[in-house]
Each structure stands twice: as structure tokens, then as C-alpha cells.
Short mmCIF file of C-alpha atoms in Angstrom, two decimals:
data_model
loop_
_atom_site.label_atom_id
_atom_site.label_comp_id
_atom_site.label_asym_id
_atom_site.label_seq_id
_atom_site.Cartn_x
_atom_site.Cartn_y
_atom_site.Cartn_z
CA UNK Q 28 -20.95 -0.17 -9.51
CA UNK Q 29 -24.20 0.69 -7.42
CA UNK Q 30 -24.47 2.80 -4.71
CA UNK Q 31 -27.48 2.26 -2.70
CA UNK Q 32 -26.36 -1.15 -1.78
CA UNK Q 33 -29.44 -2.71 -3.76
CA UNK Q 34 -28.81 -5.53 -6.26
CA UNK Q 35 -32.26 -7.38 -6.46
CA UNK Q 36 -34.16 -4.96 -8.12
CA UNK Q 37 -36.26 -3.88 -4.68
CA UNK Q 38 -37.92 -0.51 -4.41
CA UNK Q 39 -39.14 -0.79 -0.65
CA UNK Q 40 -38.37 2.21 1.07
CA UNK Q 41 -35.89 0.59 3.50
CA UNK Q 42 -33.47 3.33 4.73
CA UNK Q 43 -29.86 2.28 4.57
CA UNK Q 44 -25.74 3.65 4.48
CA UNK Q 45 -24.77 4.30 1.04
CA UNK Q 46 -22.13 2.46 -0.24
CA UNK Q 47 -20.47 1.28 -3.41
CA UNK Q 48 -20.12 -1.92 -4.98
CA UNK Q 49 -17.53 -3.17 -7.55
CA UNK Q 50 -18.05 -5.68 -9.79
CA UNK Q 51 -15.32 -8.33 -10.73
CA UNK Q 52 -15.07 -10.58 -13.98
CA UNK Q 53 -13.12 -13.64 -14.18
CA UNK Q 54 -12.90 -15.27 -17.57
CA UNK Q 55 -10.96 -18.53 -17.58
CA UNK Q 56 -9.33 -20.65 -19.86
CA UNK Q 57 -10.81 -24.00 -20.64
CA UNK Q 58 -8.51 -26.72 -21.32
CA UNK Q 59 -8.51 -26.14 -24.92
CA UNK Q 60 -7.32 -22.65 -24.78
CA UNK Q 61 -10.74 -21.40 -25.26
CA UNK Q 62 -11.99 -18.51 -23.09
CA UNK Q 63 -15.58 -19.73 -20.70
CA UNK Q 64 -17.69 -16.92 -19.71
CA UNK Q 65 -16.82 -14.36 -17.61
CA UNK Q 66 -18.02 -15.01 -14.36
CA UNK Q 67 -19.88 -11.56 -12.42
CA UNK Q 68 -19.59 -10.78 -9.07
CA UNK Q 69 -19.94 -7.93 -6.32
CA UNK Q 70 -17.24 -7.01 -4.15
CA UNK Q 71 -16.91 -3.51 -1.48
CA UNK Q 72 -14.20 -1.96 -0.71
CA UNK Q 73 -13.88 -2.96 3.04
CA UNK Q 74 -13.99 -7.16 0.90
CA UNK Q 75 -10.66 -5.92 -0.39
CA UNK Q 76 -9.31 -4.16 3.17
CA UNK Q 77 -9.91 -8.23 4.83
CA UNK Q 78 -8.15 -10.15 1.61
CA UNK Q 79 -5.02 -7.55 1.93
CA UNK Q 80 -5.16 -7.90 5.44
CA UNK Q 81 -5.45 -11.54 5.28
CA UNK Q 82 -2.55 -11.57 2.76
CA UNK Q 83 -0.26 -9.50 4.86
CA UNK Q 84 -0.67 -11.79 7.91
CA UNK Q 85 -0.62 -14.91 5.84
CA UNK Q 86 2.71 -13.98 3.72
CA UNK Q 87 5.29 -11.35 6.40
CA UNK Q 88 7.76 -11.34 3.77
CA UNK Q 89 6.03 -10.01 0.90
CA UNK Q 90 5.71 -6.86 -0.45
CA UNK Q 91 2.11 -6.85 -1.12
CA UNK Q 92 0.17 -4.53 -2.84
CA UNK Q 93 -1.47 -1.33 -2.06
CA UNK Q 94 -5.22 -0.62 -2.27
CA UNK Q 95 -5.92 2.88 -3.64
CA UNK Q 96 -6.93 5.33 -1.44
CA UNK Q 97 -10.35 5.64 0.47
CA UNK Q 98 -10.48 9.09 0.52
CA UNK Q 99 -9.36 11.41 -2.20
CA UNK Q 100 -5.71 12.41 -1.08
CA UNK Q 101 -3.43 15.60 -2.12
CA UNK Q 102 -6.45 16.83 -4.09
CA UNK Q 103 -6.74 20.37 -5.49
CA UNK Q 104 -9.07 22.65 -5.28
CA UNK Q 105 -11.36 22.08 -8.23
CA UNK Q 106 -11.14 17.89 -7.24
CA UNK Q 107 -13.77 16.07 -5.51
CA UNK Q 108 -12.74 14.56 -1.92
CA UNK Q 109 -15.99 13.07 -1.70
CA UNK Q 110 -15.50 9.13 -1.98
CA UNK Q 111 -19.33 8.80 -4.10
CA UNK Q 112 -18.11 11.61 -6.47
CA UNK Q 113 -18.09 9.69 -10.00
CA UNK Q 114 -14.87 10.49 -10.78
CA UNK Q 115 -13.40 9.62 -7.81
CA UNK Q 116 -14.92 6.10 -7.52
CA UNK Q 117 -14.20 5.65 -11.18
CA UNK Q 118 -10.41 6.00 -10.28
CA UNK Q 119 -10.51 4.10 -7.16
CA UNK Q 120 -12.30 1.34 -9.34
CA UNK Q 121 -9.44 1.63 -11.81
CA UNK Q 122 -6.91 1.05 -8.82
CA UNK Q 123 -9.02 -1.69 -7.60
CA UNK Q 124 -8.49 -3.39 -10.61
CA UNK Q 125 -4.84 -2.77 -11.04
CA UNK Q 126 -4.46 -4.02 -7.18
CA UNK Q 127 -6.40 -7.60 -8.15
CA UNK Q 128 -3.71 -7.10 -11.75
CA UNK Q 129 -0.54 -7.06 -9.64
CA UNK Q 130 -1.59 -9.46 -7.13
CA UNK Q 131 -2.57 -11.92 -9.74
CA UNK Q 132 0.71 -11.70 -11.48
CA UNK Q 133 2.53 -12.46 -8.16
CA UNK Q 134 4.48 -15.65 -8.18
CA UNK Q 135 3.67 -16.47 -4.73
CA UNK Q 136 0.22 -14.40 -4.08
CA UNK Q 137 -1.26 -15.51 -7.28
CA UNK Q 138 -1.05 -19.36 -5.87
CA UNK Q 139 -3.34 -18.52 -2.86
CA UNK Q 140 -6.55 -20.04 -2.23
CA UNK Q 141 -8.34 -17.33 -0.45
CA UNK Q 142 -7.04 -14.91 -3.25
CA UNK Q 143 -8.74 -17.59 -5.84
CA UNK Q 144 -12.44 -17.96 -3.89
CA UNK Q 145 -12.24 -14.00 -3.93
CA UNK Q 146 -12.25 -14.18 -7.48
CA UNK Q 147 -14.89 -16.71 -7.49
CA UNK Q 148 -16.88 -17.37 -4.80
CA UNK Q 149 -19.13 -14.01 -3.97
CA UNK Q 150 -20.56 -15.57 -0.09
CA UNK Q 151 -18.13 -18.48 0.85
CA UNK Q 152 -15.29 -16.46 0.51
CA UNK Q 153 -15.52 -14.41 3.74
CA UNK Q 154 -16.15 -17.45 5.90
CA UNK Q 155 -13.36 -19.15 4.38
CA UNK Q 156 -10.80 -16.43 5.27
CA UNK Q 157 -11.76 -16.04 8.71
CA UNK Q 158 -11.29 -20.04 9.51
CA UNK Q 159 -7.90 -19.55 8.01
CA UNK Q 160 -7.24 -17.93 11.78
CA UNK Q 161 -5.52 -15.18 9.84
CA UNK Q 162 -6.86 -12.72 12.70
CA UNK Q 163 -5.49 -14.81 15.97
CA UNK Q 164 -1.63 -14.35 14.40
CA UNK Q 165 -2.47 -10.27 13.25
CA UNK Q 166 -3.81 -9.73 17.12
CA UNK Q 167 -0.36 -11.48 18.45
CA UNK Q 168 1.74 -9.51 16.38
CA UNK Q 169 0.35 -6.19 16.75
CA UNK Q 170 0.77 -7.36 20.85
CA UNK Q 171 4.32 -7.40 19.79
CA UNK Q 172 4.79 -4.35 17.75
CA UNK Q 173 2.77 -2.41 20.50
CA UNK Q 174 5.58 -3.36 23.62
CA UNK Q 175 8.04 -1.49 21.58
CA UNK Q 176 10.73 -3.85 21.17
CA UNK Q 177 14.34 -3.11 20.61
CA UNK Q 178 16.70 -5.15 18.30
CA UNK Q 179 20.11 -5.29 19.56
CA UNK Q 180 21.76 -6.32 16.39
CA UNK Q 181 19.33 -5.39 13.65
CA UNK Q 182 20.11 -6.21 9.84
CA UNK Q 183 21.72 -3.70 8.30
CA UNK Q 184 19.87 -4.31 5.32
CA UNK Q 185 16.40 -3.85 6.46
CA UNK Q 186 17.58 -1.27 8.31
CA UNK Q 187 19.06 0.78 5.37
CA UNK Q 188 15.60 -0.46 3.31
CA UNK Q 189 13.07 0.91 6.42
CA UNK Q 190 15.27 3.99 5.86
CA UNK Q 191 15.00 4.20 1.85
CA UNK Q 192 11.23 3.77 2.19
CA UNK Q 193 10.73 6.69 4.67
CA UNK Q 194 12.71 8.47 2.28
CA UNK Q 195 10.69 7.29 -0.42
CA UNK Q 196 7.27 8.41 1.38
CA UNK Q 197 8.47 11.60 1.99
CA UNK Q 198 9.37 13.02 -1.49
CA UNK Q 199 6.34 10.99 -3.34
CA UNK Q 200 4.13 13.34 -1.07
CA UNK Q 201 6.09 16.34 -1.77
CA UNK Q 202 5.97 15.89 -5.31
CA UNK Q 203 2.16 15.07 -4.86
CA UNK Q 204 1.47 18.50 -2.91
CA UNK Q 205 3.54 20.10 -6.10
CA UNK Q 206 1.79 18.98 -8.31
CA UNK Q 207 -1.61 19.60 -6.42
CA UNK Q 208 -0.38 22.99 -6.38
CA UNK Q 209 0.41 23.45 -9.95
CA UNK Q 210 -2.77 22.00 -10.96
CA UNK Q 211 -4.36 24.79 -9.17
CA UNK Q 212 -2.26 27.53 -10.90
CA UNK Q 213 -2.96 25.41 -14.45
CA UNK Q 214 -6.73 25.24 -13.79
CA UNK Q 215 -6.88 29.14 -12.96
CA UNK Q 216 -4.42 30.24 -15.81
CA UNK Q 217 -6.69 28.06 -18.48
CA UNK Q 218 -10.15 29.42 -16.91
CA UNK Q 219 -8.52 33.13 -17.31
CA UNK Q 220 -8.14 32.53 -21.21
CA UNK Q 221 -12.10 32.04 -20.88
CA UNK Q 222 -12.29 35.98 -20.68
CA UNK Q 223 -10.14 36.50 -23.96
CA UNK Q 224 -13.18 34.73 -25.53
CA UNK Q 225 -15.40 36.70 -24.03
CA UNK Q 226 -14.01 39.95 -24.57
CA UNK Q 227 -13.12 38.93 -28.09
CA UNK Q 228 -16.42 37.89 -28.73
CA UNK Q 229 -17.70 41.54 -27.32
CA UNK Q 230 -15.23 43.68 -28.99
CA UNK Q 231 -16.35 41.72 -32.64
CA UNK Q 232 -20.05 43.21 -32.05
CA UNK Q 233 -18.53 46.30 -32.48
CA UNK Q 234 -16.36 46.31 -35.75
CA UNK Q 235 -17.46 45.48 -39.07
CA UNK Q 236 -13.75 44.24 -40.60
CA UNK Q 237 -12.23 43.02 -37.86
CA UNK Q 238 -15.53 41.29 -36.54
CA UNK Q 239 -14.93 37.82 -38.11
CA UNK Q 240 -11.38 37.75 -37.14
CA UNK Q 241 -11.81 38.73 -33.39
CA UNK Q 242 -14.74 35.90 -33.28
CA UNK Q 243 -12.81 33.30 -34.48
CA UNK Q 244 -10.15 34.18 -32.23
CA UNK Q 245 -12.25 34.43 -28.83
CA UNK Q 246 -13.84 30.70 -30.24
CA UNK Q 247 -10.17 29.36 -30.22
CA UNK Q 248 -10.07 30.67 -26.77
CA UNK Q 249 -13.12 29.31 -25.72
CA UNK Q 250 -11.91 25.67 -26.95
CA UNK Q 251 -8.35 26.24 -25.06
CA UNK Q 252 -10.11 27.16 -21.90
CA UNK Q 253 -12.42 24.08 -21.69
CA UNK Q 254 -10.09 21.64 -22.36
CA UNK Q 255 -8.26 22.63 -18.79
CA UNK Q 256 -10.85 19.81 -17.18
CA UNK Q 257 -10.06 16.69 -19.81
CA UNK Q 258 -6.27 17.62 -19.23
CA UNK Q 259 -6.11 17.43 -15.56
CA UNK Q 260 -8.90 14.27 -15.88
CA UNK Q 261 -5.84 12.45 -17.62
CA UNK Q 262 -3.29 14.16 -15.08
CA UNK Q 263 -5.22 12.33 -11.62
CA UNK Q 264 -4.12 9.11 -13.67
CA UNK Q 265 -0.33 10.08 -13.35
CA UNK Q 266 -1.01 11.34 -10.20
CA UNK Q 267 -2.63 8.29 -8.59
CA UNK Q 268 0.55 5.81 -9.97
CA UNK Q 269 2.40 7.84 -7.81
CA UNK Q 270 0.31 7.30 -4.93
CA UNK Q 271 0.14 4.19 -5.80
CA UNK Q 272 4.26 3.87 -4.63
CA UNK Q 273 3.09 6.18 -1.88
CA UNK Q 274 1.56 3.12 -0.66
CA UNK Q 275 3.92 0.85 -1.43
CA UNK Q 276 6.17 2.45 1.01
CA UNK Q 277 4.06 1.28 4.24
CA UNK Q 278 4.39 -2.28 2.78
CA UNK Q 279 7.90 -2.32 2.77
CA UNK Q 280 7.72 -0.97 6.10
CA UNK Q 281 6.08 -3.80 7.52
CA UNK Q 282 8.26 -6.23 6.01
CA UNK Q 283 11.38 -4.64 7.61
CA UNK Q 284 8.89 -4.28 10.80
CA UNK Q 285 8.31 -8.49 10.70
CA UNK Q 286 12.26 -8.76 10.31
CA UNK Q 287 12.45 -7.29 13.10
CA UNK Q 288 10.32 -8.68 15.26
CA UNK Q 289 11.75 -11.99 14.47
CA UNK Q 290 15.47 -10.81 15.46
CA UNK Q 291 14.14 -9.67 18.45
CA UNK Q 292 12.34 -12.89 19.05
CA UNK Q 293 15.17 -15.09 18.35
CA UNK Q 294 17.61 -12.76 20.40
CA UNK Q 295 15.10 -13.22 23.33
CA UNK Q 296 15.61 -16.60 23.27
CA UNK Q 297 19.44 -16.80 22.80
CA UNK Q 298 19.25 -14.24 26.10
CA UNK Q 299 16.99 -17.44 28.12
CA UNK Q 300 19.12 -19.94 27.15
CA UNK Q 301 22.25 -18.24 28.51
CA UNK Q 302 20.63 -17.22 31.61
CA UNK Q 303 19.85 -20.83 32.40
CA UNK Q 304 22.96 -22.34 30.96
CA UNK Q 305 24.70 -19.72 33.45
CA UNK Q 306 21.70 -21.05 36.42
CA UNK Q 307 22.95 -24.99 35.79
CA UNK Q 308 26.73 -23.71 36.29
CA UNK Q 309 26.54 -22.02 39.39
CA UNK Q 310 24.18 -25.04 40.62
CA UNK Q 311 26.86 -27.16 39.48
CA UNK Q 312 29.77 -25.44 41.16
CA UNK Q 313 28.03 -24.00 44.07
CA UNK Q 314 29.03 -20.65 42.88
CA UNK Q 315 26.76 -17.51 42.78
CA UNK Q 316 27.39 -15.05 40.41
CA UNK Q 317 24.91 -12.69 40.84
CA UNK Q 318 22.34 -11.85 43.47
CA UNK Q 319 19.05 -13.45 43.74
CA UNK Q 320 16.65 -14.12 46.22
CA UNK Q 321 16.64 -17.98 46.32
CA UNK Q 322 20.25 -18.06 47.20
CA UNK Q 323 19.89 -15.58 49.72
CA UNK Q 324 16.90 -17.82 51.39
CA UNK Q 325 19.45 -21.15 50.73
CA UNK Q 326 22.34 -19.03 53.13
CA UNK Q 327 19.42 -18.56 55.54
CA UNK Q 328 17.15 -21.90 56.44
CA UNK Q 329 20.35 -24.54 54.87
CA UNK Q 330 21.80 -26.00 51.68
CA UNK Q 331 18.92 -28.16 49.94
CA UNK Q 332 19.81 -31.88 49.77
CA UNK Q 333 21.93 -33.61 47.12
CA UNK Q 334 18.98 -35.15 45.65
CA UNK Q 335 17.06 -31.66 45.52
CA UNK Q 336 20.47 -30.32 43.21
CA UNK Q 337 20.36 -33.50 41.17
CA UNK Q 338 17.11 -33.20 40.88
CA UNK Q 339 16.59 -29.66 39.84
CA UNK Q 340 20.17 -30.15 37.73
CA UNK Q 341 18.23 -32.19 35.27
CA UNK Q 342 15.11 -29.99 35.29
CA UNK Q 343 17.47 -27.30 34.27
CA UNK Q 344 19.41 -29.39 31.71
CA UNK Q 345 15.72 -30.20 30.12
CA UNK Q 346 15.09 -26.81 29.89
CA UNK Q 347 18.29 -26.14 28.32
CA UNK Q 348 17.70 -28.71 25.82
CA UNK Q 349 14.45 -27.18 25.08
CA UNK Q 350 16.02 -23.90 24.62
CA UNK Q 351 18.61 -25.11 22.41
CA UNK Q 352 15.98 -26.45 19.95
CA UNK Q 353 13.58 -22.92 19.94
CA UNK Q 354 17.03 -20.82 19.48
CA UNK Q 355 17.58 -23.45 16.90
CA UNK Q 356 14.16 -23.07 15.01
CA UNK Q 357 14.11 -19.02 15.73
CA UNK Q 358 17.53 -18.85 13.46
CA UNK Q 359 16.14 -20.78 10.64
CA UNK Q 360 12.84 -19.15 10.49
CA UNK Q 361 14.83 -15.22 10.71
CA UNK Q 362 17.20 -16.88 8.03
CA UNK Q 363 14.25 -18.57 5.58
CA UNK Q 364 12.74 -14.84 6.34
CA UNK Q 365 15.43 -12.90 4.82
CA UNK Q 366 15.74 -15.30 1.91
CA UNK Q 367 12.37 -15.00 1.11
CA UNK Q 368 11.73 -11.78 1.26
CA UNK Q 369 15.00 -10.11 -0.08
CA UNK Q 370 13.93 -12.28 -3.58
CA UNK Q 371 10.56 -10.54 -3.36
CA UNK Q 372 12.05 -7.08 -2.32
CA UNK Q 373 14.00 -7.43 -5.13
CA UNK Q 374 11.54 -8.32 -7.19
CA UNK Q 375 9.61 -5.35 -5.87
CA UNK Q 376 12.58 -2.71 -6.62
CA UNK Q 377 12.81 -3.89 -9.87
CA UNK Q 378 9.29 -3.53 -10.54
CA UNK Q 379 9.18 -0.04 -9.12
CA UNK Q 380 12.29 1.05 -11.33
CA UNK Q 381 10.21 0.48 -14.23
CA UNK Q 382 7.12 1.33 -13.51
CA UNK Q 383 8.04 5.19 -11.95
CA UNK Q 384 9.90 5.34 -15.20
CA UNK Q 385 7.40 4.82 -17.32
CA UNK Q 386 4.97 6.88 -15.46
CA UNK Q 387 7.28 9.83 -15.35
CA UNK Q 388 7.83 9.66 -18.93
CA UNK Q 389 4.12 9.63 -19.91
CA UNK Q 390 3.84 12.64 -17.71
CA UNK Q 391 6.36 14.59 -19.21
CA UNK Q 392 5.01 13.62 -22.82
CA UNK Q 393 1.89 14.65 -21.55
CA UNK Q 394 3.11 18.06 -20.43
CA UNK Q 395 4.60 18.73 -24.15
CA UNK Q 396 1.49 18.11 -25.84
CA UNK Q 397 -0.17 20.30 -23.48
CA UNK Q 398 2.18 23.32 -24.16
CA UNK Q 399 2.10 22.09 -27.78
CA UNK Q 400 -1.47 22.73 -28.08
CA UNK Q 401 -1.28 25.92 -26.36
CA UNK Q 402 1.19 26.78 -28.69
CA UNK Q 403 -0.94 26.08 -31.63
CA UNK Q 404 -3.97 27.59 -29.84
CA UNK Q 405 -2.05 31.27 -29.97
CA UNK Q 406 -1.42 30.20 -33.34
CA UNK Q 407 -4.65 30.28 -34.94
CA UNK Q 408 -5.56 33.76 -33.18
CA UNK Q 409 -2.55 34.96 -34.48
CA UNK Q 410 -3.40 33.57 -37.71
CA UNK Q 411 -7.33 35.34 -37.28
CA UNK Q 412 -5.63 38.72 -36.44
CA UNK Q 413 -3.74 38.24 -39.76
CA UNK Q 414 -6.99 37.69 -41.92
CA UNK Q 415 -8.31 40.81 -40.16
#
């Protein structure tokens, strides 16, 4: 990665934002099986931000994967929250990676063109994505989403699932703050065996027999209390898979949030075309069901003409028809919706079973080594005490 935002080698003196870039490797398969050179190029984080944005708009029923975080998140104290700290970008690059990883094992995703010229095409790319018109259909919908719709009858599946995931969100970032928490304590109770080391060390420069013995032990000290910043190195791994799922939860969000927009669409039309199927019966009868202001001008200046009714009878009837056919494509579209993306929410759960597992497992094992070498650490100064 760079960050000074200079790739061709110039040393003029031209003042600009820092930034980082990523580089991406594609090696392909030839025909034959054989691998063909990587190919190299750069890609910033905000290049990432537009392709998941672009994929989100471009596929509503998809789960689609998280970026990692722009900013260091549920950090403690000892952590970096700067975003050009090494160690942060380094693990931002690693979830940069696994992002492009799960996104190119998608079964639908993994087919898209855009996602492909990312991959290859360093310039075209961006002008590609933007003639897809990805942006018009994002404005529209967050239009939508911002008049606060209401769903009469909402699926009680997405509605349980919006529910699971704002469950879900909640105890990922209490367990996060935890174990932010406990890192602190960790980091502080390692440091503290620091002092053993150095008191040991002290208290040998006084005795003659027991000199050796208390050196050795304050060394084994030394060692324990260093190896506090490797452990908790390996620990922001853990920690970021869970974030990882942290994120996940807004994408199932706005899955159920596209469900329901489409309900609410289609139930807006089904409301039209009873009001005017309810408009061409009381023109046909005569009758007046409810109040409105053209009937109360008809009762005023006259009845319109026979060929006025007939003629806005068959307006109406047109309209009906035309109804009839968007309530029509509004119920296949919310039914092709929850098709689709109930397979890939499936696909998503069962993905998430097995990852968490396997993340909570390694993070456990991790934890017994770590008390297992403490363990063995008190060992050997018992065993230098003995030899003393």
C-alpha cells in the first residue's frame, strides 16, 4: 500500500491529502489449467464503498458483504484508532481482501461484470459503473425509505429476520466492548509482571547464592510480559471476524428494508385500483358513496350528458385495466423477491453458523494456550527458586 497517493515515482513538492492505496492481484487460469501472471492494480478504499454500493442497488435481495471498518471500532486503550496506523491498515487490508474472497465465491455476485472490470480494469472501471445508472435507482429508493412508509400486512418472515438481526447487532457489540475491556485488564496485568523482572533482577545484585536463580527468574518474567503485545496482535484478528457479522447485520437489514418497500408498493397499488374500480361503480349506478367535491359541483350546475358518462366510463375502465396489469407485475416482482432472497438468506445463515463457530473456537483455543504459557512461565521461576 502507499500512502502519499504517489505511484510514478515523482518527488515534486506538490502538497496533497494522505491516503492509502491497496493493491489487488488477479491470477487467472489459462485454458490449460495453467496459472497467467498475476495482474497488479491500485484500488482506495472509497473504489470499494462505490462497487458495494453499486452491488447493493444492483442486487436488493442479496445479502452482500461487509467492508471492514474505516475507523478503528471498540478499540482499547493501548490500540491505534488512527486509520494510517500500520497495524490498523494492515487489518483493514486483510478485510479488504476477505470482502473481494466472499464476494467472489458468491453464486450470483461473482457473475457480475462491474465486479469483474474491478478486478481488472484499474481506470475504465469507474466510468463503467456509473453508466450502469446504479445511482438514479439508489436516489429513488432512499426517496422512498425517507417518506416513512408503513406496511399494512408485512411478511412475517422478514419481519421476525429484521428482528433477529437487531438482536444480532446488539450482543456482537456487547461482546466487542467485553472484550475491549478485558484486553485492557490483560494488557495491564501482563505489563505488571514487567516489575517482577525488574525487582528480581535488583534483588539478584544483592545475593551471591540466590543471584543466578532470582535472574533467571525476573528474565522469564521479562519474556511473559512482552509477549502481552503479539497476543492481543493475534486477538484484533478474532475480534475483527466478529465485526465482520457486526456488519453483516445492516445488510440483512436492508434486504428486509427492500421487502418492504415492495409490499408497500404493491399494496399502494391494490389500494388505486379499488378506489377506481369503486369510482366506475358509482358512475355506473349513479350512486355516491362517499363525499367528494365533483359530485357536489354535478348536484349544483346539472348531471353531465350521457356521452360525458360513457365517455369518462371507458377512461375509467382503461385505467382499471392498467391497474390490473401494475398490481399484476407488483405481486410477481414481491413474490420473485422473496424467492430470491430467502435462498440467499439462507445461504447467508448457513454461512454465518459456521463461520462464528469456527471463530469462537479458535478464540477459545487461543485463550488456553495463553493461560498455558502463563502456566509454564510460573513454572520455570518456580523451577529457578528451586536451583537457588
Amino acid at each position: 500500500f502507499s500512502d502519499d497517493g504517489k505511484r510514478d515515482g515523482s518527488t515534486s513538492p506538490v502538497k496533497s491529502r494522505r491516503f492509502i492505496l491497496f493493491v489487488v492481484q488477479l491470477a487467472l487460469n489459462r485454458s490449460g489449467g495453467t496459472p497467467a501472471a498475476p495482474d497488479t492494480l491500485w484500488r482506495r478504499y472509497s473504489e470499494f464503498e462505490l462497487l458495494r454500493t453499486y452491488l447493493l442497488v444492483t442486487y436488493p435481495y442479496i445479502v452482500v458483504p461487509p467492508l471492514p471498518e474505516k475507523r478503528a471500532e471498540f478499540v482499547w486503550h493501548k490500540l491505534s484508532a488512527d486509520n494510517l496506523d500500520p497495524d490498523f491498515v494492515e487489518r483493514r487490508r486483510v478485510g479488504l481482501e476477505n470482502f473481494l474472497l466472499r464476494v467472489a465465491s458468491h453464486p450470483v455476485l461473482s457473475n457480475d461484470k462491474i465486479f469483474f472490470l474491478f478486478l481488472t480494469e484499474e481506470k475504465g472501471w469507474r466510468e463503467a459503473v456509473l453508466e450502469t445508472g446504479f445511482q438514479d435507482k439508489a436516489d429513488s429508493r432512499l426517496k422512498s425509505l425517507s417518506a416513512m412508509f408503513r406496511v399494512k400486512n408485512p411478511d412475517k418472515r422478514f419481519t421476525a429476520l429484521k428482528q433477529y438481526s437487531d438482536e444480532m447487532n446488539t450482543v456482537i457489540s456487547q461482546l466487542l466492548r467485553v472484550r475491549a475491556r478485558v484486553a485492557d485488564r490483560l494488557y495491564g496485568v501482563y505489563k505488571v509482571h514487567g516489575n517482577y523482572g525488574r525487582v528480581f533482577s535488583e534483588w539478584s545484585a544483592i545475593e551471591k547464592e540466590m543471584g543466578d536463580g532470582l535472574q533467571s527468574a525476573g528474565h522469564h518474567m521479562d519474556t511473559y510480559a512482552a509477549s502481552i503485545d503479539d497476543i492481543l496482535e493475534e486477538e484484533e484478528h478474532y475480534a475483527d471476524q466478529l465485526k465482520e457479522y457486526l456488519f453483516y447485520t445492516d445488510a440483512v437489514r436492508s434486504v428486509c428494508r427492500k421487502h418492504d418497500l415492495l409490499q408497500y408498493e404493491l399494496e399502494m397499488a391494490a389500494q388505486d385500483l379499488a378506489h377506481k374500480k369503486q369510482q366506475k361503480e358509482e358512475l355506473a349506478t349513479g350512486t355516491v358513496r362517499i363525499f367528494s367535491l365533483k359530485g357536489m359541483t354535478s348536484k349544483l350546475f346539472g348531471q353531465e350528458t350521457q356521452e360525458q358518462r360513457e365517455s369518462r366510463l371507458a377512461a375509467l375502465e382503461q385505467s382499471i385495466r392498467e391497474e390490473e396489469e401494475v398490481v399484476k407485475e407488483k405481486n410477481a416482482e414481491c413474490r420473485e423477491f422473496v424467492r430470491t432472497a430467502w435462498d440467499d438468506i439462507e445461504r447467508f445463515k448457513e454461512q454465518k453458523d459456521k463461520d462464528l463457530r469456527e471463530a469462537l473456537i479458535s478464540y477459545a483455543i487461543m485463550q488456553i494456550s495463553m493461560c498455558k504459557k502463563g502456566i509454564q512461565v510460573w513454572s520455570n521461576a518456580k523451577e529457578c527458586f528451586n536451583k537457588m
